[in-house]
Each structure stands twice: as C-alpha cells, then as structure tokens.
Amino acid sequence: MEEKQRTYEIRTGCDRGLCHTAVGRQDRQLNTYDWLSDVPGNNANGEAQSLAMATDLVEVQFKNTRKGYYHNVNHLPLKKGDIVAVEASPGHDIGVVTLTGRLVNLQVKKANLKSEDDIKRIYRLARQVDMDKYREAKAREHETMIESREIAVGLGLQMKIGDVEYQGDGQKAIFYYIADERVDFRQLIKDLAAAFHVRIEMKQIGARQEAGRIGGTGPCGRELCCATWMKNFSSVSTAAARFQDISLNPQKLAGMCAKLKCCLNYEVDDYIEHGRRLPSREVVLQTQDSDYYYFKADILAGLVTYSTDRRTAANLETITGERAKEIIEMNRKGEKPVDLQPDDKPRQENAPVDLLAGDSITRFDKAKKKKKKKKDNAQPSAPKAKGNPAAEEAVKEKDNKDNKERKDNRENKEKPQRPPRPKGGQKGHKEQQPPTPNSTAKPKENE
C-alpha cells in the first residue's frame, strides 16, 4: 500500500535525467553549455558565500541571436529559461535567461563590451501584463518588415531589410538590413517613424549574420554553426580549400549564406602542419626503372602517390612521406633506387578488383512475363542439330524457307483480291456493268 500511495515527480524538457538545471540543449540559438550549473556557489542568490564567489551578471537572449548582459541587482533566484523584464532605452524589454553564474564573466569578455555602462539591470520576472504586450508587439513584426521593404524600394535605396524586431513593450523597433555599399537612410528613418509610430533603430548585418538569425540545416545534416554556437566570423579564403586538397567547386564550397563555408577553417591548421612533413609537389623521384611524378597525397595519413606520367595516372605507386624524402636525398647524391618501395617491403602488384565477382549482373532485373504468340499454319522448325555442320546448314535453310512462306501468306491475306480478266480480251478492254433498274443511261459501246 505504501508503494501505491507514494507520489512521483514527473520531469520534462531540460529537467530529464542528466539535464539538470538546464545544462542540456535548449530551443534557443547560440546556446551555452553551463557545465558549472550544479557546482555549489555558482549562482549569487542572496547567500553570503555565493555572493563572494559568484557574480550577479546574467545573460539574457532576445529574438534569434541577439543577446545582452544585465546585473541582477535585486538578487532574484534566476535560472536558465526564466522570462524576465530588463532595462531598455526607452522602456523595458522582455527576454529569456540563457546563462547564470561564473561562466557569464567569460561570455562578457568574449562579447568585448567596451564599458560597464553597456551592462544594464534586470527589473523583475515577467508578469502576465508584460507578456500580453510582448505578444502583441511580436505579432506586428512580419507586416512591418513587408511594409518597410516597400518604403525602401520607393526611396530607391540599394538595401535589403532582412528582419524586424520589436521591443518587449512595443516602443522601439530594430530593423536589420544588408547592403553592399554605404546607404543614406535618413529619409527612410523619418518615413518608418511616421508609418509605425515607434522609435527606429537601424542595424547593418552581413550575409553570415543573416543566415545565423534565420537558422537552418547545413549540408552536413546538422544545424548551422552560426545559429548554434559561432559568434565571431573570421574571413575564409579559397587557400583553406587548397591546403586541404578540396575541389574548388563553388557549389560545394558555398554555404547557406552563399559565402564560403566557415567550417573550411576548422581543420586547416592541422592540414598545414601535416603538409609540411610531405615533400614538394614539384620534385621528381628518379629510379632505375623510370621517373615518378607527384599525383596525389593523403595529407593526414602522410602518404604520397606518384605516377610515371606527368598528366595521367600510370603505374601508380603509394609511399610514405619519409620514404619520398629518402629517395630525394639519394637523387641529390646521384644514386637511384631500384624501386620506390623500400627494400624490406616487397612490391605488390595492384591487381584490378572485381566488385561484382560472384554476383549475377541481372540480379536486380525483374522477371518479364513471356507473351504467347499465335502460331501460324506452318509447321514448327525442326530442332537444330549440334556438332554436324551440314545438318546445321540444312536446318538454317529450312527455317529461312518456312519464314519466307509465312511472310508470303501474311502478305496475300492483307492484299485485296482483284477480279480476273476476261479471256481473249483486247488491250484496253473494259468490262461492261449491267445497268441498274433506276438508271436510264445506255451502256457505252466499246471503241
């Protein structure tokens, strides 16, 4: 009975299992893994020990990737996922707490805030009245973006308004735009303020920032890096692709933002370091058999493949980078090895590999149903004799003769039958047709 009366606490979302106090993944972009969330003294929640060890800074996130840092001056017991009202100019804004504790100090340094004045304070936890105003303001964002684009086109400005974000109290709107050149939008701000009756703020973003705000899935099958964890965007060049021996195909190198993928810079340092251990591509290896030219390389594995032809793949030999450098030193001394492979390793013939060995080529073909053919009156041909050339020749002649007879019979059936000519008739004679009862015309005489 005691087992039945016991109550169990049902945990959902980030409170399941190991995701304690919102340590795990959440539905916000640029999520930070709080690995100090369960450490005692991490949050400053009014306790003397916590106040001495932790900080009152809190990271608050707004629409998409916009984040801000605020002082918890009232020492509210905040945790990840709480909706709070924060200070803004003018009025207040509504955001979600995404990080608390000592890790916020590292995030502030990463954000590179210029002064302490940029860090404002948290007012309170959001009330129902605040949430009603917040939802009302958010419902106007899409219509405002469409109308603002029409206003910008009417002014002839070379810019694209990618997103609009209203403040939580609806007193201010931020317009995010993309432009290749500098844009004079002073008249645009006046027209937008007259149209929407709010305070206007313009923010220029790049193509990568726009992709991060919109979000999406990359060709690797995961969420975009700019929408999950990347904040600072470093320049990416095609040299990174050359170092990694990646084909310079613009369609494969470009990301969702139509720029070069940021992930090209992730492993380029390792490729540069391993590439220094390999010999130059211009060096020709000389052996007693022939000269070998650089063909390709597996940089991370340290293997180099050489070919006897400079342009095509002929007699390919794969050796290590150390062995290639040994042969280069021998060539400088005027020596030529017998083969590219070292002496202790016997040369293996690269035999072609049959991928379909033991498999039937027609294993994927569907069995076709044989249609029943109508048999002609002609008798079927006799079975072919095997091994006797004279008998085979006789059978072939008989088959040809039977086929010819079938063809003639078929043509005779299709042709209409003509009446036979009268016997002893002269050339040009026409057969007289008897007159019909209703006809009064006399039959024509033969000329």
Steps between C-alpha positions, in 0.01 A plus 500: 500500500782739580639449150166598342460812715849629419503800264751531217628817345468510121784685333479640147718702263844590631425350843512140370784272612842662476359834374489648848422873540501562124847367432386330179395631158219752484286651224704822485774583252863546615437277799779483761562175690500594867736237639516683837125499561508234775818632669431652844546876511461549128196729519467810717152446644532703818729269697815654643726223373345515154531878482869477577578236242253563218385799298166674457532518121233318301490425128163576340408409145239665280382425147725261305868570580479835685636474854559742783664497846328645806557544873272308733485788748194363679667159547211313344525119505542474123571185307538409138169536314339773715327787318603838641437869442824695454595863470492658155508849353222593495274271703574135566562185297403135547760224471589148612780417744752276322795499741575579865800465727873532444492409134330831424828682570667304222210576267533873576868492405413312183235760413768772533282754678666840500378641833299408807227741390395251233396257776157595627280340767219248529171640628291195586362173378256557215137541601188414305453865395856508368447180302178634342680813376790285383277271290314797355827662391638178353186449293575821306855411397429322171261766369746771600782327312294469178387863514848628581639321194246678281599835651871430437429403137296816454797710615732315259738377772734211415435302816305199622310502829543145625324507837310725741501462879264690729592579858302321769287805583449594132665845529800421276573295188838379370534463123777264384616571144761377255680733258815466293572873510438784737133605509360840597180400679419827677184549297417132549505538879259795480261307278515191724437704815201671334361165381538292819511768776789339688864579558714368211844339526692377194759219526711381210583129487685279255391196307640266768317683780176481301538124456561469874187696584283297262658165588488179300674170431836476326611242241656299785153437643550707815380846601695794364801592711411870479159417653621274783836609641703725267500873582819635345537451125855483365579545132507183288703475177545240231853439631347296782345268241831468312687401815247220559499382134131581463359547153442869428135452413302814595179303551664270758713765672213748549273479801141604563605867495656467150842567655787258559423255779638595839589135567782524243706667771438232765771251392719713277768537771535122533527462124769769481700334778479152343564641155842626608609140561441407136739575211433770243269425210753622245767245593544207260611167649756316285536122513676244284170412336366848417423844637202548728289817521275622780137389450312541831550488875314396813620781724376378838617140435839620371480303173600624153405341168730532197441426132740429214303746282488867588137549394323165528486218755747236382679241716390665823722444805403610853775555755541686827633852524815379678578256218452776242748723684752213512479458122543875453821491707626203297432686174694800625799272561465356150353168613185339364309232690369195323141579592301752699408240758756437775721191479339321793155534346432287193325665212135408469330490166185703501260250347162633390221436747177360364223643715241270342697182538264213571190710444263478208474810286126453459428452872302827515305442177135412526381177345306583186191299414520334161214586269331215317541535124239377255625203307468510121381211290858423409660217686766588763858465398688190592744516791847612409763239473815568695846386407421425131565800271309351207194431713514850651513653152201294387302605805577868434385472137177333609436771760557775245266326255228466765534862602472609138185296451343649812580849378347431154185359655466803725540741205246308290243526777550875533476577120143544357394245234457636145249357247660290222530647149274357228666257265581621148434861587683774314730748657303778656181292522268608783242270649144616449290539812130419478280804538309544823122499490479869591760603245381615150846552355605271217817299534798637313624312196852379469709712277 
